[in-house]
mmCIF file of C-alpha atoms in Angstrom:
data_model
loop_
_atom_site.group_PDB
_atom_site.id
_atom_site.type_symbol
_atom_site.label_atom_id
_atom_site.label_comp_id
_atom_site.label_asym_id
_atom_site.label_seq_id
_atom_site.Cartn_x
_atom_site.Cartn_y
_atom_site.Cartn_z
ATOM 1 C CA MET A 22 0.000 0.000 0.000
ATOM 2 C CA ALA A 23 1.390 3.413 -0.929
ATOM 3 C CA GLU A 24 2.135 6.056 1.690
ATOM 4 C CA PRO A 25 0.934 9.688 1.399
ATOM 5 C CA GLY A 26 4.295 10.807 -0.035
ATOM 6 C CA GLY A 27 3.919 8.399 -2.951
ATOM 7 C CA TYR A 28 6.538 5.916 -1.685
ATOM 8 C CA ASN A 29 5.819 2.262 -1.117
ATOM 9 C CA GLN A 30 6.856 0.613 2.141
ATOM 10 C CA GLY A 31 8.616 -2.153 0.245
ATOM 11 C CA GLY A 32 11.646 0.032 -0.544
ATOM 12 C CA ARG A 33 10.394 1.111 -3.926
ATOM 13 C CA ALA A 34 9.975 4.634 -5.258
ATOM 14 C CA PRO A 35 7.972 5.742 -8.312
ATOM 15 C CA LYS A 36 9.901 6.623 -11.492
ATOM 16 C CA ALA A 37 9.039 9.543 -13.708
ATOM 17 C CA SER A 38 8.150 7.078 -16.484
ATOM 18 C CA GLY A 39 5.469 5.495 -14.318
ATOM 19 C CA GLY A 40 7.362 2.346 -13.270
ATOM 20 C CA TRP A 41 9.060 1.600 -9.959
ATOM 21 C CA ASN A 42 12.713 1.879 -8.900
ATOM 22 C CA TRP A 43 14.159 -0.153 -6.080
ATOM 23 C CA ILE A 44 15.988 1.920 -3.464
ATOM 24 C CA LYS A 45 19.344 0.200 -3.058
ATOM 25 C CA ASN A 46 20.913 2.107 -0.161
ATOM 26 C CA LYS A 47 18.634 2.859 2.780
ATOM 27 C CA ASN A 48 21.461 3.973 5.073
ATOM 28 C CA ALA A 49 21.652 7.523 6.352
ATOM 29 C CA ALA A 50 23.965 9.884 4.502
ATOM 30 C CA ALA A 51 27.419 10.454 5.995
ATOM 31 C CA VAL A 52 26.797 14.213 6.212
ATOM 32 C CA GLN A 53 23.419 15.278 7.550
ATOM 33 C CA ILE A 54 22.033 18.711 6.694
ATOM 34 C CA THR A 55 19.533 20.364 9.006
ATOM 35 C CA ALA A 56 16.628 22.502 7.884
ATOM 36 C CA GLU A 57 18.327 25.490 9.534
ATOM 37 C CA GLN A 58 21.415 24.987 7.350
ATOM 38 C CA LEU A 59 19.294 24.749 4.209
ATOM 39 C CA ILE A 60 17.455 27.968 5.040
ATOM 40 C CA ARG A 61 20.690 29.794 5.919
ATOM 41 C CA GLU A 62 22.345 28.716 2.658
ATOM 42 C CA ALA A 63 19.304 29.745 0.628
ATOM 43 C CA TYR A 64 19.250 33.140 2.344
ATOM 44 C CA GLU A 65 22.974 33.665 1.708
ATOM 45 C CA ARG A 66 22.621 32.766 -1.963
ATOM 46 C CA GLN A 67 19.651 35.061 -2.327
ATOM 47 C CA GLY A 68 21.574 37.981 -0.811
ATOM 48 C CA SER A 69 24.630 37.441 -3.000
ATOM 49 C CA ALA A 70 22.538 37.392 -6.177
ATOM 50 C CA GLN A 71 21.077 40.816 -5.396
ATOM 51 C CA THR A 72 24.395 42.553 -4.835
ATOM 52 C CA ALA A 73 24.984 45.063 -7.618
ATOM 53 C CA VAL A 74 28.428 45.537 -9.064
ATOM 54 C CA ARG A 75 29.760 49.079 -8.771
ATOM 55 C CA GLN A 76 31.691 50.418 -11.728
ATOM 56 C CA LYS A 77 34.072 53.361 -11.580
ATOM 57 C CA VAL A 78 33.998 55.661 -14.586
ATOM 58 C CA LEU A 79 37.272 57.448 -15.255
ATOM 59 C CA ASP A 80 36.587 59.730 -18.239
ATOM 60 C CA GLY A 81 33.833 61.044 -20.505
ATOM 61 C CA GLU A 82 34.393 58.443 -23.210
ATOM 62 C CA GLU A 83 34.019 55.616 -20.717
ATOM 63 C CA LEU A 84 30.860 57.248 -19.354
ATOM 64 C CA GLY A 85 29.419 57.440 -22.861
ATOM 65 C CA ASP A 86 30.207 53.771 -23.478
ATOM 66 C CA TYR A 87 28.594 52.811 -20.154
ATOM 67 C CA GLN A 88 25.451 54.824 -20.911
ATOM 68 C CA MET A 89 25.101 53.326 -24.393
ATOM 69 C CA ARG A 90 25.526 49.804 -23.003
ATOM 70 C CA ARG A 91 22.885 50.383 -20.320
ATOM 71 C CA ARG A 92 20.487 51.943 -22.816
ATOM 72 C CA ARG A 93 20.925 48.934 -25.104
ATOM 73 C CA GLU A 94 20.201 46.591 -22.169
ATOM 74 C CA PHE A 95 17.056 48.540 -21.241
ATOM 75 C CA GLU A 96 15.879 48.661 -24.862
ATOM 76 C CA GLU A 97 16.314 44.893 -25.180
ATOM 77 C CA GLY A 98 14.351 44.435 -21.955
ATOM 78 C CA VAL A 99 11.394 46.527 -23.081
ATOM 79 C CA ARG A 100 11.517 44.955 -26.544
ATOM 80 C CA ARG A 101 11.305 41.441 -25.025
ATOM 81 C CA ASN A 102 8.223 42.271 -22.955
ATOM 82 C CA ARG A 103 6.626 45.562 -23.934
ATOM 83 C CA SER A 104 3.823 45.244 -21.383
ATOM 84 C CA ASN A 105 6.236 45.037 -18.412
ATOM 85 C CA MET A 106 5.727 48.513 -16.920
ATOM 86 C CA GLY A 107 8.338 47.853 -14.241
ATOM 87 C CA GLU A 108 11.041 47.670 -16.912
ATOM 88 C CA TRP A 109 9.827 50.914 -18.493
ATOM 89 C CA LEU A 110 9.844 52.657 -15.110
ATOM 90 C CA ARG A 111 13.354 51.417 -14.263
ATOM 91 C CA TYR A 112 14.560 52.649 -17.645
ATOM 92 C CA ALA A 113 13.013 56.086 -17.160
ATOM 93 C CA ALA A 114 14.317 56.369 -13.585
ATOM 94 C CA TRP A 115 17.826 55.475 -14.764
ATOM 95 C CA GLU A 116 17.675 58.119 -17.508
ATOM 96 C CA GLU A 117 16.526 60.677 -14.963
ATOM 97 C CA ALA A 118 19.362 59.723 -12.609
ATOM 98 C CA GLN A 119 21.799 60.263 -15.486
ATOM 99 C CA GLY A 120 20.474 63.815 -15.820
ATOM 100 C CA ALA A 121 18.828 63.155 -19.194
ATOM 101 C CA VAL A 122 15.359 64.457 -18.354
ATOM 102 C CA SER A 123 14.284 64.707 -22.003
ATOM 103 C CA ARG A 124 15.230 61.056 -22.553
ATOM 104 C CA ALA A 125 13.343 60.043 -19.388
ATOM 105 C CA ARG A 126 10.287 61.918 -20.649
ATOM 106 C CA SER A 127 10.590 60.113 -23.980
ATOM 107 C CA VAL A 128 10.694 56.727 -22.204
ATOM 108 C CA PHE A 129 7.593 57.648 -20.177
ATOM 109 C CA GLU A 130 5.765 58.672 -23.359
ATOM 110 C CA ARG A 131 6.704 55.410 -25.066
ATOM 111 C CA ALA A 132 5.443 53.510 -22.011
ATOM 112 C CA LEU A 133 2.133 55.362 -22.255
ATOM 113 C CA ASP A 134 1.880 54.363 -25.926
ATOM 114 C CA VAL A 135 2.091 50.725 -24.803
ATOM 115 C CA ASP A 136 -0.421 50.990 -21.940
ATOM 116 C CA ALA A 137 -2.083 54.357 -21.362
ATOM 117 C CA ARG A 138 -4.207 52.968 -18.506
ATOM 118 C CA SER A 139 -1.225 52.012 -16.324
ATOM 119 C CA GLN A 140 -1.398 54.017 -13.114
ATOM 120 C CA ALA A 141 2.259 53.321 -12.292
ATOM 121 C CA VAL A 142 3.403 55.516 -15.184
ATOM 122 C CA TYR A 143 1.372 58.472 -13.939
ATOM 123 C CA VAL A 144 2.574 58.225 -10.355
#
């Protein structure tokens, strides 16, 4: 008789193909991991993935290259999913932070062309 987890008491486990596999080694693992360790590791990995890399810009030419690269990345993002208003707003906020208010306004207007009913664009 099968248990609630889908495993049979006879040492068999269901295969993805619908058959049954025999579990050969029922011994405990040499290294045991607690739930606390799993949660801590997941939290650490999540924090490291969100850390942004800081880049130092040394001259005007390097700044121009950086801005063009970021604009290309934003344009690819909004081209992939035009209805993602979050991407449009991040793009416009970045342009505004760069001091390019006319470009930021242009991004907002393009976002309104995609979805004029989005309240996030107006706020």
